[in-house]
Amino acid sequence: QVQLVESGGGLVQPGWSLRLSCAASGYIFSTRGMTWYRQAPGKERELVASIDSAGFTYYAVSVRGRFTIPRDNAKNTVYLQMTSLKPEDTAVYYCKVIIDSRDYWGQGTQVTVSS
């Protein structure tokens, strides 16, 4: 079955960097686009970044220039490299894949940016 497992979250200070990982299994990873979302307390889940199977990327305006979304098809893993973190980046971060019109989500990893 399809499984997505996020890791790498934690508590960091403003301006620091953090790399999240999303390890995928249960499908042919290289053939699917991957997306990172986040949800802050009291807010709706929002799209952060996505990468398709060809490597084309999209970033939300709020993270452009600070976050990147590389993927390693050999490791079935997509990353979210976050730099210059701000308190407003505090959220639970989730990865998602769409297979046969169905959304599959990981369990999320908490990122807290605070001094």
PDB file of N, CA, C and O in Angstrom, residues 17-85:
ATOM      1  N   SER A  17      18.129  26.988   9.072  1.00  0.00           N
ATOM      2  CA  SER A  17      17.702  26.119   7.987  1.00  0.00           C
ATOM      3  C   SER A  17      17.278  24.764   8.535  1.00  0.00           C
ATOM      4  O   SER A  17      17.684  24.366   9.636  1.00  0.00           O
ATOM      5  N   LEU A  18      16.462  24.067   7.740  1.00  0.00           N
ATOM      6  CA  LEU A  18      15.990  22.742   8.139  1.00  0.00           C
ATOM      7  C   LEU A  18      15.667  21.977   6.865  1.00  0.00           C
ATOM      8  O   LEU A  18      15.189  22.578   5.881  1.00  0.00           O
ATOM      9  N   ARG A  19      15.904  20.678   6.862  1.00  0.00           N
ATOM     10  CA  ARG A  19      15.538  19.849   5.725  1.00  0.00           C
ATOM     11  C   ARG A  19      14.546  18.770   6.152  1.00  0.00           C
ATOM     12  O   ARG A  19      14.847  17.961   7.033  1.00  0.00           O
ATOM     13  N   LEU A  20      13.407  18.784   5.530  1.00  0.00           N
ATOM     14  CA  LEU A  20      12.402  17.756   5.759  1.00  0.00           C
ATOM     15  C   LEU A  20      12.552  16.671   4.702  1.00  0.00           C
ATOM     16  O   LEU A  20      12.926  16.952   3.565  1.00  0.00           O
ATOM     17  N   SER A  21      12.213  15.440   5.091  1.00  0.00           N
ATOM     18  CA  SER A  21      12.229  14.312   4.172  1.00  0.00           C
ATOM     19  C   SER A  21      10.861  13.667   4.134  1.00  0.00           C
ATOM     20  O   SER A  21      10.149  13.647   5.146  1.00  0.00           O
ATOM     21  N   CYS A  22      10.522  13.138   2.981  1.00  0.00           N
ATOM     22  CA  CYS A  22       9.296  12.363   2.823  1.00  0.00           C
ATOM     23  C   CYS A  22       9.672  11.091   2.072  1.00  0.00           C
ATOM     24  O   CYS A  22       9.963  11.129   0.872  1.00  0.00           O
ATOM     25  N   ALA A  23       9.681   9.980   2.792  1.00  0.00           N
ATOM     26  CA  ALA A  23      10.028   8.688   2.209  1.00  0.00           C
ATOM     27  C   ALA A  23       8.755   7.996   1.732  1.00  0.00           C
ATOM     28  O   ALA A  23       7.804   7.844   2.507  1.00  0.00           O
ATOM     29  N   ALA A  24       8.749   7.588   0.470  1.00  0.00           N
ATOM     30  CA  ALA A  24       7.565   7.006  -0.144  1.00  0.00           C
ATOM     31  C   ALA A  24       7.762   5.521  -0.420  1.00  0.00           C
ATOM     32  O   ALA A  24       8.884   5.073  -0.677  1.00  0.00           O
ATOM     33  N   SER A  25       6.670   4.792  -0.379  1.00  0.00           N
ATOM     34  CA  SER A  25       6.705   3.377  -0.717  1.00  0.00           C
ATOM     35  C   SER A  25       5.339   2.957  -1.220  1.00  0.00           C
ATOM     36  O   SER A  25       4.339   3.653  -1.004  1.00  0.00           O
ATOM     37  N   GLY A  26       5.303   1.819  -1.914  1.00  0.00           N
ATOM     38  CA  GLY A  26       4.037   1.270  -2.369  1.00  0.00           C
ATOM     39  C   GLY A  26       3.630   1.659  -3.775  1.00  0.00           C
ATOM     40  O   GLY A  26       2.546   1.268  -4.233  1.00  0.00           O
ATOM     41  N   TYR A  27       4.475   2.411  -4.449  1.00  0.00           N
ATOM     42  CA  TYR A  27       4.183   2.789  -5.839  1.00  0.00           C
ATOM     43  C   TYR A  27       5.514   3.150  -6.508  1.00  0.00           C
ATOM     44  O   TYR A  27       6.553   3.235  -5.841  1.00  0.00           O
ATOM     45  N   ILE A  28       5.465   3.373  -7.814  1.00  0.00           N
ATOM     46  CA  ILE A  28       6.683   3.726  -8.544  1.00  0.00           C
ATOM     47  C   ILE A  28       6.924   5.222  -8.369  1.00  0.00           C
ATOM     48  O   ILE A  28       6.313   6.056  -9.047  1.00  0.00           O
ATOM     49  N   PHE A  29       7.801   5.540  -7.451  1.00  0.00           N
ATOM     50  CA  PHE A  29       8.011   6.914  -7.005  1.00  0.00           C
ATOM     51  C   PHE A  29       8.335   7.860  -8.145  1.00  0.00           C
ATOM     52  O   PHE A  29       7.808   8.971  -8.214  1.00  0.00           O
ATOM     53  N   SER A  30       9.183   7.431  -9.055  1.00  0.00           N
ATOM     54  CA  SER A  30       9.690   8.336 -10.096  1.00  0.00           C
ATOM     55  C   SER A  30       8.608   8.788 -11.076  1.00  0.00           C
ATOM     56  O   SER A  30       8.802   9.756 -11.808  1.00  0.00           O
ATOM     57  N   THR A  31       7.485   8.117 -11.093  1.00  0.00           N
ATOM     58  CA  THR A  31       6.440   8.434 -12.069  1.00  0.00           C
ATOM     59  C   THR A  31       5.411   9.433 -11.557  1.00  0.00           C
ATOM     60  O   THR A  31       4.506   9.817 -12.300  1.00  0.00           O
ATOM     61  N   ARG A  32       5.549   9.870 -10.311  1.00  0.00           N
ATOM     62  CA  ARG A  32       4.528  10.737  -9.696  1.00  0.00           C
ATOM     63  C   ARG A  32       5.101  12.044  -9.199  1.00  0.00           C
ATOM     64  O   ARG A  32       6.215  12.085  -8.677  1.00  0.00           O
ATOM     65  N   GLY A  33       4.309  13.087  -9.359  1.00  0.00           N
ATOM     66  CA  GLY A  33       4.669  14.347  -8.730  1.00  0.00           C
ATOM     67  C   GLY A  33       4.453  14.262  -7.230  1.00  0.00           C
ATOM     68  O   GLY A  33       3.682  13.427  -6.744  1.00  0.00           O
ATOM     69  N   MET A  34       5.155  15.114  -6.508  1.00  0.00           N
ATOM     70  CA  MET A  34       5.042  15.152  -5.052  1.00  0.00           C
ATOM     71  C   MET A  34       4.809  16.591  -4.619  1.00  0.00           C
ATOM     72  O   MET A  34       5.312  17.533  -5.243  1.00  0.00           O
ATOM     73  N   THR A  35       4.074  16.741  -3.541  1.00  0.00           N
ATOM     74  CA  THR A  35       3.748  18.078  -3.059  1.00  0.00           C
ATOM     75  C   THR A  35       3.931  18.151  -1.555  1.00  0.00           C
ATOM     76  O   THR A  35       3.583  17.210  -0.841  1.00  0.00           O
ATOM     77  N   TRP A  36       4.465  19.266  -1.097  1.00  0.00           N
ATOM     78  CA  TRP A  36       4.522  19.576   0.337  1.00  0.00           C
ATOM     79  C   TRP A  36       3.433  20.605   0.654  1.00  0.00           C
ATOM     80  O   TRP A  36       3.271  21.596  -0.070  1.00  0.00           O
ATOM     81  N   TYR A  37       2.725  20.355   1.742  1.00  0.00           N
ATOM     82  CA  TYR A  37       1.748  21.274   2.287  1.00  0.00           C
ATOM     83  C   TYR A  37       2.145  21.585   3.723  1.00  0.00           C
ATOM     84  O   TYR A  37       2.948  20.881   4.334  1.00  0.00           O
ATOM     85  N   ARG A  38       1.525  22.609   4.267  1.00  0.00           N
ATOM     86  CA  ARG A  38       1.683  22.891   5.690  1.00  0.00           C
ATOM     87  C   ARG A  38       0.382  23.423   6.258  1.00  0.00           C
ATOM     88  O   ARG A  38      -0.443  23.995   5.534  1.00  0.00           O
ATOM     89  N   GLN A  39       0.226  23.220   7.545  1.00  0.00           N
ATOM     90  CA  GLN A  39      -0.961  23.719   8.243  1.00  0.00           C
ATOM     91  C   GLN A  39      -0.549  24.303   9.572  1.00  0.00           C
ATOM     92  O   GLN A  39      -0.033  23.579  10.444  1.00  0.00           O
ATOM     93  N   ALA A  40      -0.760  25.602   9.692  1.00  0.00           N
ATOM     94  CA  ALA A  40      -0.481  26.294  10.944  1.00  0.00           C
ATOM     95  C   ALA A  40      -1.709  26.240  11.832  1.00  0.00           C
ATOM     96  O   ALA A  40      -2.836  26.071  11.343  1.00  0.00           O
ATOM     97  N   PRO A  41      -1.524  26.402  13.146  1.00  0.00           N
ATOM     98  CA  PRO A  41      -2.675  26.359  14.066  1.00  0.00           C
ATOM     99  C   PRO A  41      -3.748  27.375  13.673  1.00  0.00           C
ATOM    100  O   PRO A  41      -3.449  28.554  13.435  1.00  0.00           O
ATOM    101  N   GLY A  42      -4.970  26.904  13.559  1.00  0.00           N
ATOM    102  CA  GLY A  42      -6.085  27.789  13.248  1.00  0.00           C
ATOM    103  C   GLY A  42      -6.187  28.213  11.800  1.00  0.00           C
ATOM    104  O   GLY A  42      -7.032  29.039  11.451  1.00  0.00           O
ATOM    105  N   LYS A  43      -5.340  27.650  10.957  1.00  0.00           N
ATOM    106  CA  LYS A  43      -5.347  28.023   9.547  1.00  0.00           C
ATOM    107  C   LYS A  43      -5.609  26.800   8.673  1.00  0.00           C
ATOM    108  O   LYS A  43      -5.441  25.666   9.105  1.00  0.00           O
ATOM    109  N   GLU A  44      -5.976  27.064   7.433  1.00  0.00           N
ATOM    110  CA  GLU A  44      -6.192  25.972   6.490  1.00  0.00           C
ATOM    111  C   GLU A  44      -4.853  25.450   5.973  1.00  0.00           C
ATOM    112  O   GLU A  44      -3.843  26.151   5.975  1.00  0.00           O
ATOM    113  N   ARG A  45      -4.895  24.201   5.554  1.00  0.00           N
ATOM    114  CA  ARG A  45      -3.700  23.613   4.956  1.00  0.00           C
ATOM    115  C   ARG A  45      -3.404  24.331   3.641  1.00  0.00           C
ATOM    116  O   ARG A  45      -4.309  24.585   2.845  1.00  0.00           O
ATOM    117  N   GLU A  46      -2.125  24.645   3.421  1.00  0.00           N
ATOM    118  CA  GLU A  46      -1.747  25.369   2.213  1.00  0.00           C
ATOM    119  C   GLU A  46      -0.609  24.666   1.494  1.00  0.00           C
ATOM    120  O   GLU A  46       0.253  24.039   2.117  1.00  0.00           O
ATOM    121  N   LEU A  47      -0.607  24.807   0.170  1.00  0.00           N
ATOM    122  CA  LEU A  47       0.443  24.234  -0.645  1.00  0.00           C
ATOM    123  C   LEU A  47       1.717  25.044  -0.476  1.00  0.00           C
ATOM    124  O   LEU A  47       1.680  26.281  -0.529  1.00  0.00           O
ATOM    125  N   VAL A  48       2.815  24.354  -0.260  1.00  0.00           N
ATOM    126  CA  VAL A  48       4.106  25.012  -0.088  1.00  0.00           C
ATOM    127  C   VAL A  48       4.952  24.893  -1.360  1.00  0.00           C
ATOM    128  O   VAL A  48       5.477  25.876  -1.873  1.00  0.00           O
ATOM    129  N   ALA A  49       5.093  23.667  -1.852  1.00  0.00           N
ATOM    130  CA  ALA A  49       5.945  23.433  -3.017  1.00  0.00           C
ATOM    131  C   ALA A  49       5.566  22.103  -3.649  1.00  0.00           C
ATOM    132  O   ALA A  49       5.082  21.202  -2.966  1.00  0.00           O
ATOM    133  N   SER A  50       5.814  22.000  -4.952  1.00  0.00           N
ATOM    134  CA  SER A  50       5.556  20.744  -5.635  1.00  0.00           C
ATOM    135  C   SER A  50       6.628  20.503  -6.688  1.00  0.00           C
ATOM    136  O   SER A  50       7.269  21.439  -7.173  1.00  0.00           O
ATOM    137  N   ILE A  51       6.791  19.229  -7.005  1.00  0.00           N
ATOM    138  CA  ILE A  51       7.721  18.837  -8.057  1.00  0.00           C
ATOM    139  C   ILE A  51       7.073  17.727  -8.854  1.00  0.00           C
ATOM    140  O   ILE A  51       6.539  16.771  -8.266  1.00  0.00           O
ATOM    141  N   ASP A  52       7.108  17.831 -10.181  1.00  0.00           N
ATOM    142  CA  ASP A  52       6.483  16.782 -10.963  1.00  0.00           C
ATOM    143  C   ASP A  52       7.519  15.709 -11.325  1.00  0.00           C
ATOM    144  O   ASP A  52       8.687  15.790 -10.924  1.00  0.00           O
ATOM    145  N   SER A  53       7.081  14.716 -12.095  1.00  0.00           N
ATOM    146  CA  SER A  53       7.962  13.584 -12.395  1.00  0.00           C
ATOM    147  C   SER A  53       9.130  13.991 -13.289  1.00  0.00           C
ATOM    148  O   SER A  53      10.142  13.298 -13.324  1.00  0.00           O
ATOM    149  N   ALA A  54       8.982  15.106 -13.981  1.00  0.00           N
ATOM    150  CA  ALA A  54      10.064  15.579 -14.856  1.00  0.00           C
ATOM    151  C   ALA A  54      11.025  16.513 -14.136  1.00  0.00           C
ATOM    152  O   ALA A  54      12.035  16.940 -14.712  1.00  0.00           O
ATOM    153  N   GLY A  55      10.664  16.858 -12.898  1.00  0.00           N
ATOM    154  CA  GLY A  55      11.532  17.733 -12.122  1.00  0.00           C
ATOM    155  C   GLY A  55      11.137  19.192 -12.125  1.00  0.00           C
ATOM    156  O   GLY A  55      11.841  20.025 -11.533  1.00  0.00           O
ATOM    157  N   PHE A  56      10.033  19.514 -12.775  1.00  0.00           N
ATOM    158  CA  PHE A  56       9.564  20.896 -12.755  1.00  0.00           C
ATOM    159  C   PHE A  56       8.967  21.198 -11.387  1.00  0.00           C
ATOM    160  O   PHE A  56       8.246  20.388 -10.823  1.00  0.00           O
ATOM    161  N   THR A  57       9.258  22.401 -10.905  1.00  0.00           N
ATOM    162  CA  THR A  57       8.873  22.769  -9.550  1.00  0.00           C
ATOM    163  C   THR A  57       7.954  23.978  -9.521  1.00  0.00           C
ATOM    164  O   THR A  57       7.935  24.796 -10.446  1.00  0.00           O
ATOM    165  N   TYR A  58       7.213  24.077  -8.421  1.00  0.00           N
ATOM    166  CA  TYR A  58       6.362  25.238  -8.154  1.00  0.00           C
ATOM    167  C   TYR A  58       6.493  25.571  -6.681  1.00  0.00           C
ATOM    168  O   TYR A  58       6.560  24.670  -5.836  1.00  0.00           O
ATOM    169  N   TYR A  59       6.508  26.858  -6.381  1.00  0.00           N
ATOM    170  CA  TYR A  59       6.615  27.291  -4.992  1.00  0.00           C
ATOM    171  C   TYR A  59       5.558  28.346  -4.683  1.00  0.00           C
ATOM    172  O   TYR A  59       5.280  29.228  -5.507  1.00  0.00           O
ATOM    173  N   ALA A  60       5.010  28.262  -3.491  1.00  0.00           N
ATOM    174  CA  ALA A  60       4.146  29.326  -3.020  1.00  0.00           C
ATOM    175  C   ALA A  60       4.953  30.617  -2.913  1.00  0.00           C
ATOM    176  O   ALA A  60       6.155  30.589  -2.629  1.00  0.00           O
ATOM    177  N   VAL A  61       4.285  31.722  -3.123  1.00  0.00           N
ATOM    178  CA  VAL A  61       4.973  33.008  -3.093  1.00  0.00           C
ATOM    179  C   VAL A  61       5.688  33.222  -1.761  1.00  0.00           C
ATOM    180  O   VAL A  61       6.804  33.741  -1.707  1.00  0.00           O
ATOM    181  N   SER A  62       5.075  32.763  -0.697  1.00  0.00           N
ATOM    182  CA  SER A  62       5.606  33.008   0.647  1.00  0.00           C
ATOM    183  C   SER A  62       6.935  32.315   0.907  1.00  0.00           C
ATOM    184  O   SER A  62       7.666  32.694   1.830  1.00  0.00           O
ATOM    185  N   VAL A  63       7.268  31.305   0.100  1.00  0.00           N
ATOM    186  CA  VAL A  63       8.511  30.558   0.346  1.00  0.00           C
ATOM    187  C   VAL A  63       9.498  30.661  -0.809  1.00  0.00           C
ATOM    188  O   VAL A  63      10.610  30.131  -0.728  1.00  0.00           O
ATOM    189  N   ARG A  64       9.100  31.332  -1.869  1.00  0.00           N
ATOM    190  CA  ARG A  64       9.963  31.423  -3.042  1.00  0.00           C
ATOM    191  C   ARG A  64      11.282  32.095  -2.693  1.00  0.00           C
ATOM    192  O   ARG A  64      11.309  33.123  -2.035  1.00  0.00           O
ATOM    193  N   GLY A  65      12.364  31.475  -3.140  1.00  0.00           N
ATOM    194  CA  GLY A  65      13.689  32.011  -2.836  1.00  0.00           C
ATOM    195  C   GLY A  65      14.258  31.501  -1.523  1.00  0.00           C
ATOM    196  O   GLY A  65      15.451  31.698  -1.254  1.00  0.00           O
ATOM    197  N   ARG A  66      13.423  30.855  -0.693  1.00  0.00           N
ATOM    198  CA  ARG A  66      13.902  30.326   0.591  1.00  0.00           C
ATOM    199  C   ARG A  66      13.829  28.803   0.670  1.00  0.00           C
ATOM    200  O   ARG A  66      14.659  28.175   1.328  1.00  0.00           O
ATOM    201  N   PHE A  67      12.847  28.215   0.023  1.00  0.00           N
ATOM    202  CA  PHE A  67      12.642  26.770   0.074  1.00  0.00           C
ATOM    203  C   PHE A  67      12.930  26.161  -1.298  1.00  0.00           C
ATOM    204  O   PHE A  67      12.695  26.789  -2.343  1.00  0.00           O
ATOM    205  N   THR A  68      13.413  24.929  -1.297  1.00  0.00           N
ATOM    206  CA  THR A  68      13.524  24.150  -2.523  1.00  0.00           C
ATOM    207  C   THR A  68      12.976  22.753  -2.265  1.00  0.00           C
ATOM    208  O   THR A  68      12.905  22.297  -1.116  1.00  0.00           O
ATOM    209  N   ILE A  69      12.593  22.070  -3.344  1.00  0.00           N
ATOM    210  CA  ILE A  69      11.962  20.748  -3.234  1.00  0.00           C
ATOM    211  C   ILE A  69      12.688  19.757  -4.140  1.00  0.00           C
ATOM    212  O   ILE A  69      12.159  19.345  -5.187  1.00  0.00           O
ATOM    213  N   PRO A  70      13.877  19.314  -3.742  1.00  0.00           N
ATOM    214  CA  PRO A  70      14.560  18.303  -4.550  1.00  0.00           C
ATOM    215  C   PRO A  70      13.970  16.913  -4.302  1.00  0.00           C
ATOM    216  O   PRO A  70      13.352  16.683  -3.263  1.00  0.00           O
ATOM    217  N   ARG A  71      14.163  16.044  -5.265  1.00  0.00           N
ATOM    218  CA  ARG A  71      13.732  14.663  -5.092  1.00  0.00           C
ATOM    219  C   ARG A  71      14.878  13.737  -5.463  1.00  0.00           C
ATOM    220  O   ARG A  71      15.685  14.062  -6.335  1.00  0.00           O
ATOM    221  N   ASP A  72      14.931  12.588  -4.801  1.00  0.00           N
ATOM    222  CA  ASP A  72      15.925  11.564  -5.098  1.00  0.00           C
ATOM    223  C   ASP A  72      15.166  10.294  -5.453  1.00  0.00           C
ATOM    224  O   ASP A  72      14.690   9.569  -4.567  1.00  0.00           O
ATOM    225  N   ASN A  73      15.036  10.029  -6.726  1.00  0.00           N
ATOM    226  CA  ASN A  73      14.252   8.866  -7.165  1.00  0.00           C
ATOM    227  C   ASN A  73      14.904   7.548  -6.759  1.00  0.00           C
ATOM    228  O   ASN A  73      14.213   6.542  -6.567  1.00  0.00           O
ATOM    229  N   ALA A  74      16.213   7.540  -6.611  1.00  0.00           N
ATOM    230  CA  ALA A  74      16.895   6.312  -6.181  1.00  0.00           C
ATOM    231  C   ALA A  74      16.552   5.960  -4.739  1.00  0.00           C
ATOM    232  O   ALA A  74      16.585   4.784  -4.356  1.00  0.00           O
ATOM    233  N   LYS A  75      16.223   6.978  -3.944  1.00  0.00           N
ATOM    234  CA  LYS A  75      15.877   6.756  -2.535  1.00  0.00           C
ATOM    235  C   LYS A  75      14.384   6.867  -2.270  1.00  0.00           C
ATOM    236  O   LYS A  75      13.953   6.790  -1.120  1.00  0.00           O
ATOM    237  N   ASN A  76      13.591   7.061  -3.338  1.00  0.00           N
ATOM    238  CA  ASN A  76      12.133   7.214  -3.179  1.00  0.00           C
ATOM    239  C   ASN A  76      11.804   8.287  -2.142  1.00  0.00           C
ATOM    240  O   ASN A  76      10.908   8.108  -1.294  1.00  0.00           O
ATOM    241  N   THR A  77      12.511   9.385  -2.224  1.00  0.00           N
ATOM    242  CA  THR A  77      12.373  10.419  -1.209  1.00  0.00           C
ATOM    243  C   THR A  77      12.303  11.806  -1.859  1.00  0.00           C
ATOM    244  O   THR A  77      13.054  12.088  -2.798  1.00  0.00           O
ATOM    245  N   VAL A  78      11.420  12.616  -1.327  1.00  0.00           N
ATOM    246  CA  VAL A  78      11.369  14.025  -1.704  1.00  0.00           C
ATOM    247  C   VAL A  78      11.700  14.837  -0.455  1.00  0.00           C
ATOM    248  O   VAL A  78      11.352  14.445   0.662  1.00  0.00           O
ATOM    249  N   TYR A  79      12.382  15.924  -0.670  1.00  0.00           N
ATOM    250  CA  TYR A  79      12.830  16.748   0.438  1.00  0.00           C
ATOM    251  C   TYR A  79      12.191  18.135   0.357  1.00  0.00           C
ATOM    252  O   TYR A  79      11.712  18.558  -0.690  1.00  0.00           O
ATOM    253  N   LEU A  80      12.202  18.813   1.469  1.00  0.00           N
ATOM    254  CA  LEU A  80      11.873  20.230   1.488  1.00  0.00           C
ATOM    255  C   LEU A  80      13.024  20.910   2.224  1.00  0.00           C
ATOM    256  O   LEU A  80      13.151  20.777   3.449  1.00  0.00           O
ATOM    257  N   GLN A  81      13.876  21.558   1.458  1.00  0.00           N
ATOM    258  CA  GLN A  81      15.004  22.279   2.025  1.00  0.00           C
ATOM    259  C   GLN A  81      14.547  23.695   2.341  1.00  0.00           C
ATOM    260  O   GLN A  81      14.167  24.448   1.445  1.00  0.00           O
ATOM    261  N   MET A  82      14.567  24.037   3.603  1.00  0.00           N
ATOM    262  CA  MET A  82      14.051  25.323   4.060  1.00  0.00           C
ATOM    263  C   MET A  82      15.191  26.156   4.627  1.00  0.00           C
ATOM    264  O   MET A  82      15.931  25.682   5.502  1.00  0.00           O
ATOM    265  N   THR A  83      15.334  27.360   4.143  1.00  0.00           N
ATOM    266  CA  THR A  83      16.351  28.281   4.648  1.00  0.00           C
ATOM    267  C   THR A  83      15.691  29.584   5.085  1.00  0.00           C
ATOM    268  O   THR A  83      14.523  29.839   4.776  1.00  0.00           O
ATOM    269  N   SER A  84      16.440  30.392   5.809  1.00  0.00           N
ATOM    270  CA  SER A  84      15.943  31.690   6.287  1.00  0.00           C
ATOM    271  C   SER A  84      14.557  31.549   6.905  1.00  0.00           C
ATOM    272  O   SER A  84      13.632  32.307   6.588  1.00  0.00           O
ATOM    273  N   LEU A  85      14.428  30.585   7.787  1.00  0.00           N
ATOM    274  CA  LEU A  85      13.112  30.300   8.371  1.00  0.00           C
ATOM    275  C   LEU A  85      12.595  31.467   9.197  1.00  0.00           C
ATOM    276  O   LEU A  85      13.367  32.182   9.865  1.00  0.00           O
TER     277      LEU A  85
END
